[in-house]
Amino acid sequence: MQRYSGFGLVKHALSHHENWQRQWRNPTPKKEYDVIIVGGGGHGLATAYYLAKEHGITNVAVIEKGWLGGGNTARNTTIVRSNYLWDEAAALYEHSMKLWEGLSQDLNYNVMFSQRGVLNLGHTLQDMRDIQRRVNANRLNGIDSEVLDAKGVQELVPIMDCSKNARYPVMGASWQPRAGVARHDAVAWGFARGADARGVDILQQTEVTGFKILDGRVVGVHTNRGDIGAKTVGCVAAGNSGVLAKMAGIKLPLESHPLQALVSEPLKPILDTVVMSNHVHGYISQSDKGDLVIGAGIDGYLGYGQRGSYSTVEHTLQAIVEMFPIFSRVRMNRQWGGIVDTCPDACPILSATSVKGLFFNCGWGTGGFKATPGSGHVFAASLAKGEMHPIAAPFSIDRFNTGALVDEHGAAGVAH
């Protein structure tokens, strides 16, 4: 395999993207579609795919202001897991996990899903109490999960410093063996290819500038390529959902934050699982190319910058090096930031709105990638039937009025 680094890597990535773009027809929009999906990332493309495959609705347009998978889908740390605390969240993410397990076969496209397991570390007594609570809840929901002590963690990851004198002593961890990682951009491409083959129109470089609303019902969208009619519109625009909602006169309880990630220079295989620490906000795995993939927490400020901030990365790398002294001289290759919408209860919005025919799928915070197939599957069913799928129903916008929140904030070992 040819290796790339520095500017050579950037040139290779751009060349690959340009070749990929040329494969896609960018058709002239039709005057009207049954369904318009706003957002050509993983969730939007998955929604279009399942609309066509599961519900036979193929008169669908995916509208993307940039290029496919150019937003958060390609800016995450690729982690897939379903060990969430509350029943509603566990049902959603486990539904997604089951789809992940057959996704490459379903799409006939290798998304490189690797079930190498995920460790959520505990560094304090409270961490361990939370881990035991979450593992018990997982088991009651039929989700594979177990509690490991420090010795069990050391056996799984010999290169981690599990000594009692460590700055962040490892007291134990939760362990989900079925969890793992997947190739993020391949997920978007696989869903795009599957949707395209079933007749879905994929409109890149097409920006939605407003909604056409008549008598309280959405009847289409305004774009930089003209007006497009639709019976139903589903907005799946990640960090820009609040901006889109405002165009329709809707205020969503969202905050948009940059989210950090980085990769190292390629190394020989040394880390064969995923290690996450909520306590120190460090997440690490090794890609098939050999890069160490490292994630951080969200920046404390609001913003739409996709460049990230080095102060957050520096804090995360300090924690990673404390836990993995062996990595202290590894060089960082690339760093970036995504834009995540976060809800007050750290759970998504999957909901109809006060505008008939207008639906929103947003607010995933740092948990969006792992939910990609499950989110698309239940959102497609909701758009097809005009009412929310039972798995999606608890994540209605109305919960912020009724108080029926699904509070996963920190309960599921945080993010990624």
C-alpha positions as a Python dict, from the first residue, in 0.01 Angstrom:
ca = {
    (1, 'M'): (0, 0, 0),
    (2, 'Q'): (136, 341, -89),
    (3, 'R'): (185, 571, 210),
    (4, 'Y'): (127, 944, 209),
    (5, 'S'): (225, 1212, 458),
    (6, 'G'): (213, 1590, 488),
    (7, 'F'): (117, 1777, 173),
    (8, 'G'): (133, 1452, -25),
    (9, 'L'): (-154, 1319, 184),
    (10, 'V'): (-357, 1634, 120),
    (11, 'K'): (-294, 1612, -255),
    (12, 'H'): (-393, 1244, -253),
    (13, 'A'): (-713, 1317, -60),
    (14, 'L'): (-809, 1602, -294),
    (15, 'S'): (-735, 1389, -601),
    (16, 'H'): (-946, 1106, -461),
    (17, 'H'): (-1230, 1348, -385),
    (18, 'E'): (-1219, 1497, -737),
    (19, 'N'): (-1229, 1151, -895),
    (20, 'W'): (-1519, 1058, -670),
    (21, 'Q'): (-1707, 1376, -761),
    (22, 'R'): (-1673, 1303, -1132),
    (23, 'Q'): (-1848, 969, -1083),
    (24, 'W'): (-2169, 1143, -981),
    (25, 'R'): (-2421, 1286, -1214),
    (26, 'N'): (-2552, 1613, -1071),
    (27, 'P'): (-2892, 1615, -1236),
    (28, 'T'): (-3109, 1915, -1298),
    (29, 'P'): (-3361, 1920, -1012),
    (30, 'K'): (-3712, 1806, -1092),
    (31, 'K'): (-3995, 2048, -1035),
    (32, 'E'): (-4135, 1832, -755),
    (33, 'Y'): (-4034, 1536, -542),
    (34, 'D'): (-4224, 1319, -298),
    (35, 'V'): (-3949, 1372, -40),
    (36, 'I'): (-3657, 1615, -14),
    (37, 'I'): (-3374, 1534, 225),
    (38, 'V'): (-3170, 1843, 319),
    (39, 'G'): (-2816, 1730, 401),
    (40, 'G'): (-2592, 1488, 212),
    (41, 'G'): (-2404, 1339, 505),
    (42, 'G'): (-2432, 988, 645),
    (43, 'H'): (-2773, 1032, 811),
    (44, 'G'): (-2930, 1208, 512),
    (45, 'L'): (-2800, 956, 260),
    (46, 'A'): (-2904, 666, 486),
    (47, 'T'): (-3254, 814, 507),
    (48, 'A'): (-3276, 835, 127),
    (49, 'Y'): (-3144, 480, 89),
    (50, 'Y'): (-3396, 329, 330),
    (51, 'L'): (-3681, 532, 181),
    (52, 'A'): (-3607, 368, -152),
    (53, 'K'): (-3516, 22, -26),
    (54, 'E'): (-3766, -31, 255),
    (55, 'H'): (-4058, 186, 147),
    (56, 'G'): (-4033, 198, -233),
    (57, 'I'): (-4021, 579, -237),
    (58, 'T'): (-3769, 669, -506),
    (59, 'N'): (-3887, 1015, -615),
    (60, 'V'): (-3646, 1158, -360),
    (61, 'A'): (-3383, 1433, -376),
    (62, 'V'): (-3088, 1463, -140),
    (63, 'I'): (-2983, 1829, -141),
    (64, 'E'): (-2628, 1906, -27),
    (65, 'K'): (-2476, 2254, -28),
    (66, 'G'): (-2123, 2114, -57),
    (67, 'W'): (-2021, 1760, -144),
    (68, 'L'): (-2132, 1423, -12),
    (69, 'G'): (-1996, 1337, 331),
    (70, 'G'): (-1799, 1662, 347),
    (71, 'G'): (-1922, 1763, 691),
    (72, 'N'): (-1930, 1572, 1019),
    (73, 'T'): (-1945, 1231, 851),
    (74, 'A'): (-1578, 1261, 755),
    (75, 'R'): (-1477, 1455, 1069),
    (76, 'N'): (-1536, 1208, 1351),
    (77, 'T'): (-1337, 939, 1530),
    (78, 'T'): (-1525, 647, 1366),
    (79, 'I'): (-1640, 482, 1692),
    (80, 'V'): (-1951, 262, 1690),
    (81, 'R'): (-2112, 142, 2015),
    (82, 'S'): (-2454, 98, 2175),
    (83, 'N'): (-2382, 87, 2552),
    (84, 'Y'): (-2612, 376, 2648),
    (85, 'L'): (-2783, 401, 2985),
    (86, 'W'): (-3147, 493, 2927),
    (87, 'D'): (-3391, 256, 2760),
    (88, 'E'): (-3485, 500, 2483),
    (89, 'A'): (-3124, 574, 2383),
    (90, 'A'): (-3020, 211, 2418),
    (91, 'A'): (-3301, 103, 2184),
    (92, 'L'): (-3195, 356, 1920),
    (93, 'Y'): (-2824, 280, 1929),
    (94, 'E'): (-2869, -98, 1954),
    (95, 'H'): (-3103, -83, 1653),
    (96, 'S'): (-2820, 93, 1473),
    (97, 'M'): (-2562, -160, 1592),
    (98, 'K'): (-2763, -447, 1447),
    (99, 'L'): (-2777, -267, 1113),
    (100, 'W'): (-2401, -201, 1128),
    (101, 'E'): (-2339, -573, 1165),
    (102, 'G'): (-2485, -644, 821),
    (103, 'L'): (-2428, -308, 653),
    (104, 'S'): (-2144, -399, 415),
    (105, 'Q'): (-2346, -694, 286),
    (106, 'D'): (-2663, -488, 258),
    (107, 'L'): (-2491, -208, 63),
    (108, 'N'): (-2257, -443, -126),
    (109, 'Y'): (-1990, -193, -28),
    (110, 'N'): (-1719, -244, 233),
    (111, 'V'): (-1768, 10, 511),
    (112, 'M'): (-1483, -158, 703),
    (113, 'F'): (-1684, -216, 1020),
    (114, 'S'): (-1443, -373, 1267),
    (115, 'Q'): (-1594, -512, 1589),
    (116, 'R'): (-1280, -479, 1798),
    (117, 'G'): (-1460, -376, 2119),
    (118, 'V'): (-1476, -51, 2315),
    (119, 'L'): (-1344, 18, 2666),
    (120, 'N'): (-1492, 303, 2871),
    (121, 'L'): (-1238, 364, 3147),
    (122, 'G'): (-1312, 442, 3510),
    (123, 'H'): (-1061, 650, 3707),
    (124, 'T'): (-1254, 719, 4028),
    (125, 'L'): (-1494, 536, 4256),
    (126, 'Q'): (-1781, 741, 4111),
    (127, 'D'): (-1671, 643, 3759),
    (128, 'M'): (-1687, 276, 3859),
    (129, 'R'): (-2029, 314, 4020),
    (130, 'D'): (-2157, 478, 3700),
    (131, 'I'): (-2001, 199, 3493),
    (132, 'Q'): (-2166, -73, 3701),
    (133, 'R'): (-2501, 102, 3673),
    (134, 'R'): (-2470, 137, 3295),
    (135, 'V'): (-2355, -223, 3244),
    (136, 'N'): (-2651, -352, 3445),
    (137, 'A'): (-2887, -136, 3238),
    (138, 'N'): (-2726, -261, 2916),
    (139, 'R'): (-2774, -624, 3016),
    (140, 'L'): (-3139, -563, 3102),
    (141, 'N'): (-3178, -428, 2748),
    (142, 'G'): (-3003, -728, 2593),
    (143, 'I'): (-2688, -532, 2505),
    (144, 'D'): (-2351, -703, 2550),
    (145, 'S'): (-2155, -531, 2826),
    (146, 'E'): (-1937, -625, 3121),
    (147, 'V'): (-1736, -464, 3401),
    (148, 'L'): (-1360, -515, 3404),
    (149, 'D'): (-1121, -441, 3687),
    (150, 'A'): (-778, -284, 3633),
    (151, 'K'): (-620, -625, 3576),
    (152, 'G'): (-875, -708, 3308),
    (153, 'V'): (-809, -376, 3134),
    (154, 'Q'): (-433, -436, 3144),
    (155, 'E'): (-474, -779, 2987),
    (156, 'L'): (-676, -627, 2700),
    (157, 'V'): (-442, -330, 2649),
    (158, 'P'): (-90, -419, 2772),
    (159, 'I'): (59, -87, 2651),
    (160, 'M'): (-165, 123, 2878),
    (161, 'D'): (-26, 246, 3211),
    (162, 'C'): (-256, 81, 3464),
    (163, 'S'): (-19, 129, 3759),
    (164, 'K'): (-144, 279, 4083),
    (165, 'N'): (99, 569, 4047),
    (166, 'A'): (-46, 688, 3715),
    (167, 'R'): (-177, 1043, 3697),
    (168, 'Y'): (-515, 901, 3594),
    (169, 'P'): (-522, 562, 3771),
    (170, 'V'): (-729, 303, 3585),
    (171, 'M'): (-965, 138, 3832),
    (172, 'G'): (-1158, -56, 3571),
    (173, 'A'): (-1378, -13, 3266),
    (174, 'S'): (-1695, -114, 3089),
    (175, 'W'): (-1632, -340, 2790),
    (176, 'Q'): (-1862, -387, 2490),
    (177, 'P'): (-1710, -657, 2266),
    (178, 'R'): (-1949, -597, 1970),
    (179, 'A'): (-1854, -231, 1945),
    (180, 'G'): (-1575, -102, 1723),
    (181, 'V'): (-1497, 133, 1436),
    (182, 'A'): (-1596, 184, 1071),
    (183, 'R'): (-1461, 379, 773),
    (184, 'H'): (-1656, 705, 800),
    (185, 'D'): (-1643, 829, 440),
    (186, 'A'): (-1713, 479, 306),
    (187, 'V'): (-2041, 481, 498),
    (188, 'A'): (-2154, 796, 317),
    (189, 'W'): (-2038, 664, -20),
    (190, 'G'): (-2204, 326, 32),
    (191, 'F'): (-2540, 481, 118),
    (192, 'A'): (-2505, 732, -168),
    (193, 'R'): (-2430, 459, -420),
    (194, 'G'): (-2722, 249, -295),
    (195, 'A'): (-2965, 540, -307),
    (196, 'D'): (-2844, 652, -650),
    (197, 'A'): (-2886, 300, -791),
    (198, 'R'): (-3250, 306, -677),
    (199, 'G'): (-3325, 631, -858),
    (200, 'V'): (-3271, 891, -587),
    (201, 'D'): (-3146, 1228, -718),
    (202, 'I'): (-2835, 1350, -538),
    (203, 'L'): (-2794, 1725, -585),
    (204, 'Q'): (-2454, 1853, -477),
    (205, 'Q'): (-2349, 2219, -466),
    (206, 'T'): (-2717, 2296, -405),
    (207, 'E'): (-2784, 2516, -104),
    (208, 'V'): (-3125, 2553, 59),
    (209, 'T'): (-3197, 2922, 117),
    (210, 'G'): (-3552, 2895, 249),
    (211, 'F'): (-3870, 2689, 272),
    (212, 'K'): (-4189, 2723, 71),
    (213, 'I'): (-4471, 2709, 324),
    (214, 'L'): (-4840, 2736, 230),
    (215, 'D'): (-5121, 2729, 487),
    (216, 'G'): (-4892, 2583, 751),
    (217, 'R'): (-4758, 2303, 528),
    (218, 'V'): (-4421, 2280, 360),
    (219, 'V'): (-4454, 2255, -18),
    (220, 'G'): (-4091, 2284, -121),
    (221, 'V'): (-3761, 2462, -77),
    (222, 'H'): (-3580, 2760, -225),
    (223, 'T'): (-3227, 2683, -344),
    (224, 'N'): (-2943, 2848, -535),
    (225, 'R'): (-3053, 2632, -832),
    (226, 'G'): (-3416, 2740, -819),
    (227, 'D'): (-3729, 2641, -630),
    (228, 'I'): (-3804, 2271, -583),
    (229, 'G'): (-4143, 2136, -478),
    (230, 'A'): (-4194, 1855, -227),
    (231, 'K'): (-4470, 1687, -29),
    (232, 'T'): (-4237, 1611, 263),
    (233, 'V'): (-3904, 1764, 370),
    (234, 'G'): (-3661, 1604, 613),
    (235, 'C'): (-3379, 1823, 742),
    (236, 'V'): (-3063, 1631, 835),
    (237, 'A'): (-2802, 1905, 828),
    (238, 'A'): (-2586, 1835, 1134),
    (239, 'G'): (-2428, 2159, 1263),
    (240, 'N'): (-2653, 2385, 1055),
    (241, 'S'): (-2991, 2255, 1174),
    (242, 'G'): (-3063, 2560, 1388),
    (243, 'V'): (-3004, 2787, 1089),
    (244, 'L'): (-3242, 2582, 872),
    (245, 'A'): (-3508, 2571, 1142),
    (246, 'K'): (-3499, 2950, 1174),
    (247, 'M'): (-3580, 2975, 801),
    (248, 'A'): (-3904, 2791, 877),
    (249, 'G'): (-3983, 3005, 1181),
    (250, 'I'): (-3886, 2730, 1426),
    (251, 'K'): (-3648, 2771, 1721),
    (252, 'L'): (-3465, 2454, 1822),
    (253, 'P'): (-3298, 2407, 2164),
    (254, 'L'): (-2956, 2352, 2004),
    (255, 'E'): (-2604, 2482, 2050),
    (256, 'S'): (-2340, 2438, 1778),
    (257, 'H'): (-1985, 2367, 1894),
    (258, 'P'): (-1660, 2271, 1719),
    (259, 'L'): (-1551, 1915, 1799),
    (260, 'Q'): (-1185, 1816, 1785),
    (261, 'A'): (-1011, 1515, 1634),
    (262, 'L'): (-666, 1430, 1500),
    (263, 'V'): (-458, 1147, 1360),
    (264, 'S'): (-95, 1055, 1409),
    (265, 'E'): (166, 938, 1165),
    (266, 'P'): (110, 573, 1062),
    (267, 'L'): (246, 307, 1300),
    (268, 'K'): (268, -70, 1289),
    (269, 'P'): (-32, -242, 1458),
    (270, 'I'): (-12, -180, 1831),
    (271, 'L'): (-364, -101, 1959),
    (272, 'D'): (-636, -348, 1863),
    (273, 'T'): (-933, -203, 2049),
    (274, 'V'): (-1093, 136, 2123),
    (275, 'V'): (-1010, 310, 2451),
    (276, 'M'): (-1231, 592, 2577),
    (277, 'S'): (-1202, 802, 2891),
    (278, 'N'): (-1485, 1036, 2979),
    (279, 'H'): (-1297, 1157, 3284),
    (280, 'V'): (-1003, 1301, 3087),
    (281, 'H'): (-1180, 1347, 2750),
    (282, 'G'): (-950, 1129, 2547),
    (283, 'Y'): (-1051, 863, 2294),
    (284, 'I'): (-806, 656, 2092),
    (285, 'S'): (-800, 371, 1842),
    (286, 'Q'): (-578, 268, 1553),
    (287, 'S'): (-698, 273, 1194),
    (288, 'D'): (-630, 6, 935),
    (289, 'K'): (-378, 248, 779),
    (290, 'G'): (-189, 259, 1109),
    (291, 'D'): (-285, 612, 1221),
    (292, 'L'): (-374, 664, 1584),
    (293, 'V'): (-720, 824, 1570),
    (294, 'I'): (-770, 1053, 1869),
    (295, 'G'): (-1083, 1243, 1968),
    (296, 'A'): (-1139, 1521, 2219),
    (297, 'G'): (-1438, 1690, 2374),
    (298, 'I'): (-1628, 1979, 2223),
    (299, 'D'): (-1488, 2331, 2250),
    (300, 'G'): (-1650, 2533, 2525),
    (301, 'Y'): (-1749, 2815, 2289),
    (302, 'L'): (-2017, 2825, 2021),
    (303, 'G'): (-1909, 2841, 1660),
    (304, 'Y'): (-1915, 2703, 1309),
    (305, 'G'): (-1538, 2678, 1253),
    (306, 'Q'): (-1424, 2341, 1116),
    (307, 'R'): (-1060, 2404, 1197),
    (308, 'G'): (-1071, 2328, 1569),
    (309, 'S'): (-856, 2480, 1843),
    (310, 'Y'): (-515, 2361, 1945),
    (311, 'S'): (-570, 2421, 2318),
    (312, 'T'): (-831, 2143, 2330),
    (313, 'V'): (-605, 1910, 2133),
    (314, 'E'): (-314, 1985, 2365),
    (315, 'H'): (-520, 1895, 2673),
    (316, 'T'): (-633, 1570, 2511),
    (317, 'L'): (-282, 1470, 2406),
    (318, 'Q'): (-158, 1530, 2760),
    (319, 'A'): (-413, 1278, 2885),
    (320, 'I'): (-338, 1026, 2608),
    (321, 'V'): (37, 1040, 2680),
    (322, 'E'): (-27, 997, 3053),
    (323, 'M'): (-225, 680, 2984),
    (324, 'F'): (-1, 561, 2699),
    (325, 'P'): (358, 673, 2771),
    (326, 'I'): (467, 462, 2473),
    (327, 'F'): (304, 722, 2243),
    (328, 'S'): (494, 1023, 2384),
    (329, 'R'): (718, 1060, 2078),
    (330, 'V'): (459, 984, 1811),
    (331, 'R'): (404, 1275, 1573),
    (332, 'M'): (66, 1429, 1506),
    (333, 'N'): (-18, 1429, 1134),
    (334, 'R'): (-350, 1612, 1091),
    (335, 'Q'): (-598, 1792, 1316),
    (336, 'W'): (-947, 1920, 1238),
    (337, 'G'): (-1281, 2018, 1384),
    (338, 'G'): (-1639, 1926, 1299),
    (339, 'I'): (-1954, 2113, 1396),
    (340, 'V'): (-2195, 1938, 1629),
    (341, 'D'): (-2542, 2041, 1741),
    (342, 'T'): (-2598, 1956, 2105),
    (343, 'C'): (-2929, 1928, 2291),
    (344, 'P'): (-2964, 1996, 2666),
    (345, 'D'): (-3009, 1623, 2740),
    (346, 'A'): (-2731, 1506, 2504),
    (347, 'C'): (-2981, 1314, 2293),
    (348, 'P'): (-3096, 1383, 1936),
    (349, 'I'): (-3410, 1540, 1795),
    (350, 'L'): (-3605, 1307, 1564),
    (351, 'S'): (-3931, 1487, 1521),
    (352, 'A'): (-4216, 1631, 1322),
    (353, 'T'): (-4253, 2006, 1361),
    (354, 'S'): (-4527, 2266, 1383),
    (355, 'V'): (-4501, 2298, 1003),
    (356, 'K'): (-4687, 2004, 848),
    (357, 'G'): (-4466, 1781, 638),
    (358, 'L'): (-4143, 1926, 781),
    (359, 'F'): (-3928, 1694, 993),
    (360, 'F'): (-3594, 1740, 1169),
    (361, 'N'): (-3318, 1492, 1249),
    (362, 'C'): (-3047, 1673, 1444),
    (363, 'G'): (-2887, 1740, 1782),
    (364, 'W'): (-2675, 1425, 1792),
    (365, 'G'): (-2388, 1603, 1963),
    (366, 'T'): (-2084, 1377, 1960),
    (367, 'G'): (-2287, 1058, 1910),
    (368, 'G'): (-2401, 1094, 1550),
    (369, 'F'): (-2169, 865, 1355),
    (370, 'K'): (-2248, 547, 1548),
    (371, 'A'): (-2619, 607, 1491),
    (372, 'T'): (-2594, 654, 1113),
    (373, 'P'): (-2778, 345, 982),
    (374, 'G'): (-3028, 335, 1270),
    (375, 'S'): (-3105, 705, 1240),
    (376, 'G'): (-3158, 678, 865),
    (377, 'H'): (-3373, 366, 905),
    (378, 'V'): (-3619, 508, 1161),
    (379, 'F'): (-3624, 856, 1005),
    (380, 'A'): (-3707, 708, 664),
    (381, 'A'): (-3996, 515, 819),
    (382, 'S'): (-4118, 836, 986),
    (383, 'L'): (-4110, 1034, 661),
    (384, 'A'): (-4277, 753, 467),
    (385, 'K'): (-4567, 721, 714),
    (386, 'G'): (-4595, 1085, 822),
    (387, 'E'): (-4556, 995, 1189),
    (388, 'M'): (-4257, 911, 1403),
    (389, 'H'): (-4127, 555, 1423),
    (390, 'P'): (-4168, 408, 1777),
    (391, 'I'): (-3790, 408, 1834),
    (392, 'A'): (-3773, 775, 1728),
    (393, 'A'): (-4085, 891, 1916),
    (394, 'P'): (-3913, 960, 2254),
    (395, 'F'): (-3684, 1210, 2081),
    (396, 'S'): (-3959, 1451, 1980),
    (397, 'I'): (-3909, 1827, 2010),
    (398, 'D'): (-4207, 1821, 2248),
    (399, 'R'): (-3996, 1665, 2525),
    (400, 'F'): (-3841, 2004, 2593),
    (401, 'N'): (-4189, 2136, 2678),
    (402, 'T'): (-4316, 1834, 2870),
    (403, 'G'): (-3991, 1768, 3058),
    (404, 'A'): (-3972, 1405, 2941),
    (405, 'L'): (-3599, 1431, 2866),
    (406, 'V'): (-3373, 1136, 2789),
    (407, 'D'): (-3072, 1259, 2982),
    (408, 'E'): (-2763, 1081, 2851),
    (409, 'H'): (-2538, 1372, 2943),
    (410, 'G'): (-2234, 1186, 3078),
    (411, 'A'): (-2446, 880, 3156),
    (412, 'A'): (-2317, 675, 2863),
    (413, 'G'): (-1947, 741, 2907),
    (414, 'V'): (-1992, 1056, 2697),
    (415, 'A'): (-1930, 1085, 2332),
    (416, 'H'): (-1786, 941, 2014),
}
